JSON list of C-alpha atoms in Angstrom, two decimals:
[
{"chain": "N", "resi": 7, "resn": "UNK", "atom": "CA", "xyz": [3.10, -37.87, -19.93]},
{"chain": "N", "resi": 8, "resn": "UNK", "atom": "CA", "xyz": [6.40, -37.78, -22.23]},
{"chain": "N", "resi": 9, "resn": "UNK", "atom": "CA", "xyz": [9.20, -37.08, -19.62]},
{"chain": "N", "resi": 10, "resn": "UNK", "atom": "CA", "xyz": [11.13, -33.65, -19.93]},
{"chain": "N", "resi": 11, "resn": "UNK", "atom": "CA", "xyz": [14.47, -32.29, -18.62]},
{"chain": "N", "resi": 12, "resn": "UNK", "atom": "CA", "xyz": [12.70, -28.83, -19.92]},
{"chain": "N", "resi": 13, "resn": "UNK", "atom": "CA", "xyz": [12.15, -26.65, -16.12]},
{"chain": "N", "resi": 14, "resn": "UNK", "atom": "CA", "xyz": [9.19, -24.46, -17.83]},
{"chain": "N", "resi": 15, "resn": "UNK", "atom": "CA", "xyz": [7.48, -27.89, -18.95]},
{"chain": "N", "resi": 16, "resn": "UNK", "atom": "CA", "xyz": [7.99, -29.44, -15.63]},
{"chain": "N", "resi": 17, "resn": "UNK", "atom": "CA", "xyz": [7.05, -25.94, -14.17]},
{"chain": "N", "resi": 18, "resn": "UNK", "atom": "CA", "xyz": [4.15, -25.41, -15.73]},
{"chain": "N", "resi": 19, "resn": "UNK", "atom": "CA", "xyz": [2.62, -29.02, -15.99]},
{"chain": "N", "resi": 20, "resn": "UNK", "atom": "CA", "xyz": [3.18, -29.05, -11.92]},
{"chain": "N", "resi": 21, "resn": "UNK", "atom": "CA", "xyz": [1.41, -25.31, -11.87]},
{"chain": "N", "resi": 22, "resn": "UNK", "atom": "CA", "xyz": [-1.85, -27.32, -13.92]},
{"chain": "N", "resi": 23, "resn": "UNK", "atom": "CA", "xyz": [-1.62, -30.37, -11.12]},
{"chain": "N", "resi": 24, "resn": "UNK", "atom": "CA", "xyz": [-1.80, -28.02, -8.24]},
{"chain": "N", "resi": 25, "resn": "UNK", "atom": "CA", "xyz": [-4.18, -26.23, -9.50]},
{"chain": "N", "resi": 26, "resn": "UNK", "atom": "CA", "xyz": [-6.20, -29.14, -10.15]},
{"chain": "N", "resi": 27, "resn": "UNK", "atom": "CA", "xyz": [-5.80, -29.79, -6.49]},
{"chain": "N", "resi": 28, "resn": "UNK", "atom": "CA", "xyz": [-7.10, -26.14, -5.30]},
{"chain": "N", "resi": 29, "resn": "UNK", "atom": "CA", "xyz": [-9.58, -25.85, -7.64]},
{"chain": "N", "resi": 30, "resn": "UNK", "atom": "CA", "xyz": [-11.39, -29.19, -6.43]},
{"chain": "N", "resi": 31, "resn": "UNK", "atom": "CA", "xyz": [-11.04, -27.88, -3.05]},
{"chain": "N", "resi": 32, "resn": "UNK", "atom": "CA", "xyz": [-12.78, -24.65, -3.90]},
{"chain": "N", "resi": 33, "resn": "UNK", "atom": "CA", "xyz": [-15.55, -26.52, -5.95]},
{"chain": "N", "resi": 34, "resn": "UNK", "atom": "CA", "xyz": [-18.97, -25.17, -4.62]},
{"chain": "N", "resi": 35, "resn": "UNK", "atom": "CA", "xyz": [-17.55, -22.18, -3.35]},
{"chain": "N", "resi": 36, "resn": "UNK", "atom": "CA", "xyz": [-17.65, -20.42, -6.75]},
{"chain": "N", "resi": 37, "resn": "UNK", "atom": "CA", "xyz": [-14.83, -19.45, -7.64]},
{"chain": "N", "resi": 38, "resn": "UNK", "atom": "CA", "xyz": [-11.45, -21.00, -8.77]},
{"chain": "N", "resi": 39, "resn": "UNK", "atom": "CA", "xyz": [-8.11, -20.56, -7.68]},
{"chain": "N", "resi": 40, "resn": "UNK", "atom": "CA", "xyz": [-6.73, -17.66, -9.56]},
{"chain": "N", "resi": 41, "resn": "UNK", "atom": "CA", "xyz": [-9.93, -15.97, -7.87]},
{"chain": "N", "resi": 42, "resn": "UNK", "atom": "CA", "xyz": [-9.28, -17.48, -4.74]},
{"chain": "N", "resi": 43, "resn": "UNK", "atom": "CA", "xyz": [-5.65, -15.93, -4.28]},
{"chain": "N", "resi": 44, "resn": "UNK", "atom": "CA", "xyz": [-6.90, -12.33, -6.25]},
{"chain": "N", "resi": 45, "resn": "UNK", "atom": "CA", "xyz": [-9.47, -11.63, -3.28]},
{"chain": "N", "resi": 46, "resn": "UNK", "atom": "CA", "xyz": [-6.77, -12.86, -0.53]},
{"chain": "N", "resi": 47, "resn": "UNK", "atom": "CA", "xyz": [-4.21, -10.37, -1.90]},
{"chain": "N", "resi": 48, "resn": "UNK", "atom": "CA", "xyz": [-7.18, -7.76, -2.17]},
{"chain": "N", "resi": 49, "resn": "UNK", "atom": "CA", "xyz": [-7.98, -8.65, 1.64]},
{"chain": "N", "resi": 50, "resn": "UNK", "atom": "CA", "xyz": [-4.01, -8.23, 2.64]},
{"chain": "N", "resi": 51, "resn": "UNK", "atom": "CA", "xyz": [-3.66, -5.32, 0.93]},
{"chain": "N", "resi": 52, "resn": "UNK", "atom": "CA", "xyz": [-6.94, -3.26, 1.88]},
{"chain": "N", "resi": 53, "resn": "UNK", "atom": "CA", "xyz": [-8.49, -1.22, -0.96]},
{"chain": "N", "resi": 54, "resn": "UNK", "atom": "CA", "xyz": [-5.33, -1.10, -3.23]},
{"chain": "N", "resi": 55, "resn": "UNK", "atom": "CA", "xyz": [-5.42, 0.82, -6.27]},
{"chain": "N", "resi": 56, "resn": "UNK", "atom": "CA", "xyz": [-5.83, -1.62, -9.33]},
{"chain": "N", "resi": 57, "resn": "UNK", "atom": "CA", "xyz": [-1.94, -0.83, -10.28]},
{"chain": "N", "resi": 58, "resn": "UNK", "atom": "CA", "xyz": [-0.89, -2.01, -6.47]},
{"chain": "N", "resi": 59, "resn": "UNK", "atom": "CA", "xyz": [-2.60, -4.82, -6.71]},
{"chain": "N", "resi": 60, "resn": "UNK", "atom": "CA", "xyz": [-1.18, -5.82, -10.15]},
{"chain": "N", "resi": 61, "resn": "UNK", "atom": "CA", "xyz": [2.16, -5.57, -9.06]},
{"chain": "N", "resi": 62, "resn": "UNK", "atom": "CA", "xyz": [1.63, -7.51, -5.84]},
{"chain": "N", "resi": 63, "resn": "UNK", "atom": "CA", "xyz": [-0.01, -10.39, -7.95]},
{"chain": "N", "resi": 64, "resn": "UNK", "atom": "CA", "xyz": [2.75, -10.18, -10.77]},
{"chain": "N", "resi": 65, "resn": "UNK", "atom": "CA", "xyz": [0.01, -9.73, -13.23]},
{"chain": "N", "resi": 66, "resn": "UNK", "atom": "CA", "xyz": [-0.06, -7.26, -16.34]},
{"chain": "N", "resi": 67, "resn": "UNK", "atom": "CA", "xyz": [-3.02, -4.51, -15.51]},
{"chain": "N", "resi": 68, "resn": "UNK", "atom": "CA", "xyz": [-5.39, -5.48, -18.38]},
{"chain": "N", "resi": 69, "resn": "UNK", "atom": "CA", "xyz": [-4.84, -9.57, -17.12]},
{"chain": "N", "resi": 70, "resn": "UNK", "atom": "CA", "xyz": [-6.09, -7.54, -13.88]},
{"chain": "N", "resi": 71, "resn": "UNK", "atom": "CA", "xyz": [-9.21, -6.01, -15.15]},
{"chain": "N", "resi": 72, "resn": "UNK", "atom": "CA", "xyz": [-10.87, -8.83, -17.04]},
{"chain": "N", "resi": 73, "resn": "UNK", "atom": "CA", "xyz": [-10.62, -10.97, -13.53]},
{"chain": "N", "resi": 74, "resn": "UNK", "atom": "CA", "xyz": [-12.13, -8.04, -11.38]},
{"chain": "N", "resi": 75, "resn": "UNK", "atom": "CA", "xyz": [-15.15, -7.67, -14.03]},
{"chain": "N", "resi": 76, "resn": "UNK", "atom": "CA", "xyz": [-15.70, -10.91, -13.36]},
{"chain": "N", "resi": 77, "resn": "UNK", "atom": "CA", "xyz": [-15.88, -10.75, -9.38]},
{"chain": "N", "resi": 78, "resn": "UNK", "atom": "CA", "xyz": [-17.65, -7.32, -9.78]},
{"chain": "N", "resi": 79, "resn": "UNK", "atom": "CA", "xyz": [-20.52, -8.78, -11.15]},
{"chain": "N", "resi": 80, "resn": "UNK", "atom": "CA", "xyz": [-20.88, -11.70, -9.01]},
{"chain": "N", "resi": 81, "resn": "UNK", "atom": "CA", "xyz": [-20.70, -9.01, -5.95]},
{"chain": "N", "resi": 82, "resn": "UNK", "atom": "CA", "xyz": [-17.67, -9.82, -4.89]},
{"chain": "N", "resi": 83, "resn": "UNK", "atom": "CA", "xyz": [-15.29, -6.96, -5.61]},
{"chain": "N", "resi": 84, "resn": "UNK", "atom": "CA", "xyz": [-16.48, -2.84, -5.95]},
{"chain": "N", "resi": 85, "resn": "UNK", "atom": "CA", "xyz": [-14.15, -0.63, -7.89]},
{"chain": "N", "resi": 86, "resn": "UNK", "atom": "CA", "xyz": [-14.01, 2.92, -6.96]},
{"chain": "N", "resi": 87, "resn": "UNK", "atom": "CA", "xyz": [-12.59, 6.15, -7.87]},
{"chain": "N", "resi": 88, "resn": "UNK", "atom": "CA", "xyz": [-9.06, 6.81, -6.10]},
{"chain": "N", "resi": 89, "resn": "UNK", "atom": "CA", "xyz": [-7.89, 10.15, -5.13]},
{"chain": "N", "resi": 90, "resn": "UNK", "atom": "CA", "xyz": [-6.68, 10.40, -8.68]},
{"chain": "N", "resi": 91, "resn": "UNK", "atom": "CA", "xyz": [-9.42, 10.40, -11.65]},
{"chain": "N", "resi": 92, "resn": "UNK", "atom": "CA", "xyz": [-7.00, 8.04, -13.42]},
{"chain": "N", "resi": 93, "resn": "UNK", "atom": "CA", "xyz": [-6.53, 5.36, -10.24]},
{"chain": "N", "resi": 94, "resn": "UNK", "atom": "CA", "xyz": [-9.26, 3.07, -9.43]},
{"chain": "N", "resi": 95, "resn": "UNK", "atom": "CA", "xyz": [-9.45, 1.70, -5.78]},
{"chain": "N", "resi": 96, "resn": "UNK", "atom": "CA", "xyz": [-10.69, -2.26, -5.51]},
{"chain": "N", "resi": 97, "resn": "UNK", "atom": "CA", "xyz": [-12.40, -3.47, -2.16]},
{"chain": "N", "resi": 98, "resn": "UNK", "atom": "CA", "xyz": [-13.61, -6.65, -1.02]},
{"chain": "N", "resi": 99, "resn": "UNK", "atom": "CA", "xyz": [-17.29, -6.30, -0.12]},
{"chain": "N", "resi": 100, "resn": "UNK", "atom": "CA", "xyz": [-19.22, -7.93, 2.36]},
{"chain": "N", "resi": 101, "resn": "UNK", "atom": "CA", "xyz": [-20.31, -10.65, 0.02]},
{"chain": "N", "resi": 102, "resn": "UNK", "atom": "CA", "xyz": [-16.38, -11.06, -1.18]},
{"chain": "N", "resi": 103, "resn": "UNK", "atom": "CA", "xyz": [-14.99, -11.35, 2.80]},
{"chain": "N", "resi": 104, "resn": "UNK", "atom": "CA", "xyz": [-17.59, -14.01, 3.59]},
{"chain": "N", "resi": 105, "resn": "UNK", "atom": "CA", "xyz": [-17.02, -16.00, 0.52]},
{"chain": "N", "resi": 106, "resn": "UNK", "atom": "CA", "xyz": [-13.15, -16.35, 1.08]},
{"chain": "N", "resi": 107, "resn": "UNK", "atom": "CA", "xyz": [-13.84, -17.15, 4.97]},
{"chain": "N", "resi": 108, "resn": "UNK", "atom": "CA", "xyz": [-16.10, -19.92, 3.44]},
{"chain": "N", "resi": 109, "resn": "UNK", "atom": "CA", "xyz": [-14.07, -21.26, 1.03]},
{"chain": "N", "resi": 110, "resn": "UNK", "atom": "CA", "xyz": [-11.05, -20.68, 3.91]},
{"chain": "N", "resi": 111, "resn": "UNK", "atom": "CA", "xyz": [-11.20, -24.04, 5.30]},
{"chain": "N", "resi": 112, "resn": "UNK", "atom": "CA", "xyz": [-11.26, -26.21, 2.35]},
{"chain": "N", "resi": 113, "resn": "UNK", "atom": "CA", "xyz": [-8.43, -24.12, 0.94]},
{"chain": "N", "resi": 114, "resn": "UNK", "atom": "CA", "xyz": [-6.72, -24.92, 4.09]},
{"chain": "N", "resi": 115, "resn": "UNK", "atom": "CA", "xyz": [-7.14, -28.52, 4.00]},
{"chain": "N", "resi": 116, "resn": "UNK", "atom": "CA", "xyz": [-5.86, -28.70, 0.39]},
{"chain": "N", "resi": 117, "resn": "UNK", "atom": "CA", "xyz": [-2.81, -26.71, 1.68]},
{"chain": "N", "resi": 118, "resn": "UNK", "atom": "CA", "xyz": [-2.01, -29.42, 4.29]},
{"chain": "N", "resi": 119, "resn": "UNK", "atom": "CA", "xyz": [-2.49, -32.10, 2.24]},
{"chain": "N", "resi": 120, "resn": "UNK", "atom": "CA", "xyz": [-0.20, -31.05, 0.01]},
{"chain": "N", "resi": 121, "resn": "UNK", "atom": "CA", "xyz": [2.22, -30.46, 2.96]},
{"chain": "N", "resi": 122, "resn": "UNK", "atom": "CA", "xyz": [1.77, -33.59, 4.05]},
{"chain": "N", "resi": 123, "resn": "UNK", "atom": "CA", "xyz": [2.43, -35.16, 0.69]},
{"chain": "N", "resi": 124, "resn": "UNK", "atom": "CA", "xyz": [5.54, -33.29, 0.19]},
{"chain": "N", "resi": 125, "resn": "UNK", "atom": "CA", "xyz": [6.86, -33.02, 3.87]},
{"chain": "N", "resi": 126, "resn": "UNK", "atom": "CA", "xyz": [8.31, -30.22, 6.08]},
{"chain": "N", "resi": 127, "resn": "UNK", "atom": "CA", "xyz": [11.49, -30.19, 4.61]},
{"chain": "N", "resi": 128, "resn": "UNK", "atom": "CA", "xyz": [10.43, -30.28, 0.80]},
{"chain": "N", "resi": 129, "resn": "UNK", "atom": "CA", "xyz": [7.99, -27.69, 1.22]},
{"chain": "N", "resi": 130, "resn": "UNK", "atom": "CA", "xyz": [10.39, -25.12, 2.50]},
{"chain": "N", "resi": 131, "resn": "UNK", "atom": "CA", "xyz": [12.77, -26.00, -0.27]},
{"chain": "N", "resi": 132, "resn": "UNK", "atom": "CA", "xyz": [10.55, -25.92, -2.95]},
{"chain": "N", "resi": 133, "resn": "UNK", "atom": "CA", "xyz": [9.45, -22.75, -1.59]},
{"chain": "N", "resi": 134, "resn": "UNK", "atom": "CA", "xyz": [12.87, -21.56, -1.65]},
{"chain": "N", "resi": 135, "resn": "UNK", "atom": "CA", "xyz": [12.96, -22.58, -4.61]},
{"chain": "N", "resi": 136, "resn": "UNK", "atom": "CA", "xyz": [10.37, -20.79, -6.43]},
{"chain": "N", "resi": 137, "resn": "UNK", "atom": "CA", "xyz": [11.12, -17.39, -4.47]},
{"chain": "N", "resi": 138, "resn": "UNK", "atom": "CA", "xyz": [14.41, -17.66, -6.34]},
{"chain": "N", "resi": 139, "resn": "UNK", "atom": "CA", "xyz": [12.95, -17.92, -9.75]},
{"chain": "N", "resi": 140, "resn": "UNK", "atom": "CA", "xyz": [9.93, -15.59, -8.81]}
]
């Protein structure tokens, strides 16, 4: 790779390499990682409205919809009329929950050995880090 003092480059080519690293994990479990972390904010957040849930994932509503069609059909997600006819309310089914606790541990692992790679002390920095430019 051509070296870059560009931060989105860097950004983004280290974005692709991790997740590289949590979609092997997940392999077998299908589903990938932008899945992955869509059905673990959906479990935080407990039948959000599809607007709630877009802002908590920083995603744009219509990015949103195409990824819940595609965990609606696999069984994964319901959507649901909210209390307003123009809300929709998303749940994790059954079939959703026990997929994430299955693909839980190997998400886990990948998460510590990524820890491990970086250490303690670069970990919280680079969290730091990317809260600031969040």
């Amino acid at each position: 790779m051509l070296p870059s003092q560009c931060l989105c480059t860097n950004l983004r080519r280290a974005a692709r390499g991790v997740s590289r690293h949590y979609d092997g994990a997940l392999d077998g479990f299908g589903i990938n990682v932008a899945q992955y972390s869509l059905l673990c904010n959906l479990q935080r957040l407990d039948q959000p409205s599809i607007s709630e849930l877009a802002e908590a994932m920083g995603l744009d509503r219509s990015t949103l919809g195409r990824n819940l069609r595609v965990l609606e059909g696999e069984g994964l997600v319901a959507l649901a009329e909210g209390e307003d006819m123009r809300n929709r309310i998303v749940r994790l089914t059954e079939t959703g929950a026990q997929r994430l606790a299955d693909a839980l541990p190997a998400w886990e692992a990948a998460q510590q050995r990524l820890i491990d790679r970086l250490g303690a002390e670069k970990r919280e920095t680079l969290l730091k880090l990317l809260d600031e430019l969040a």
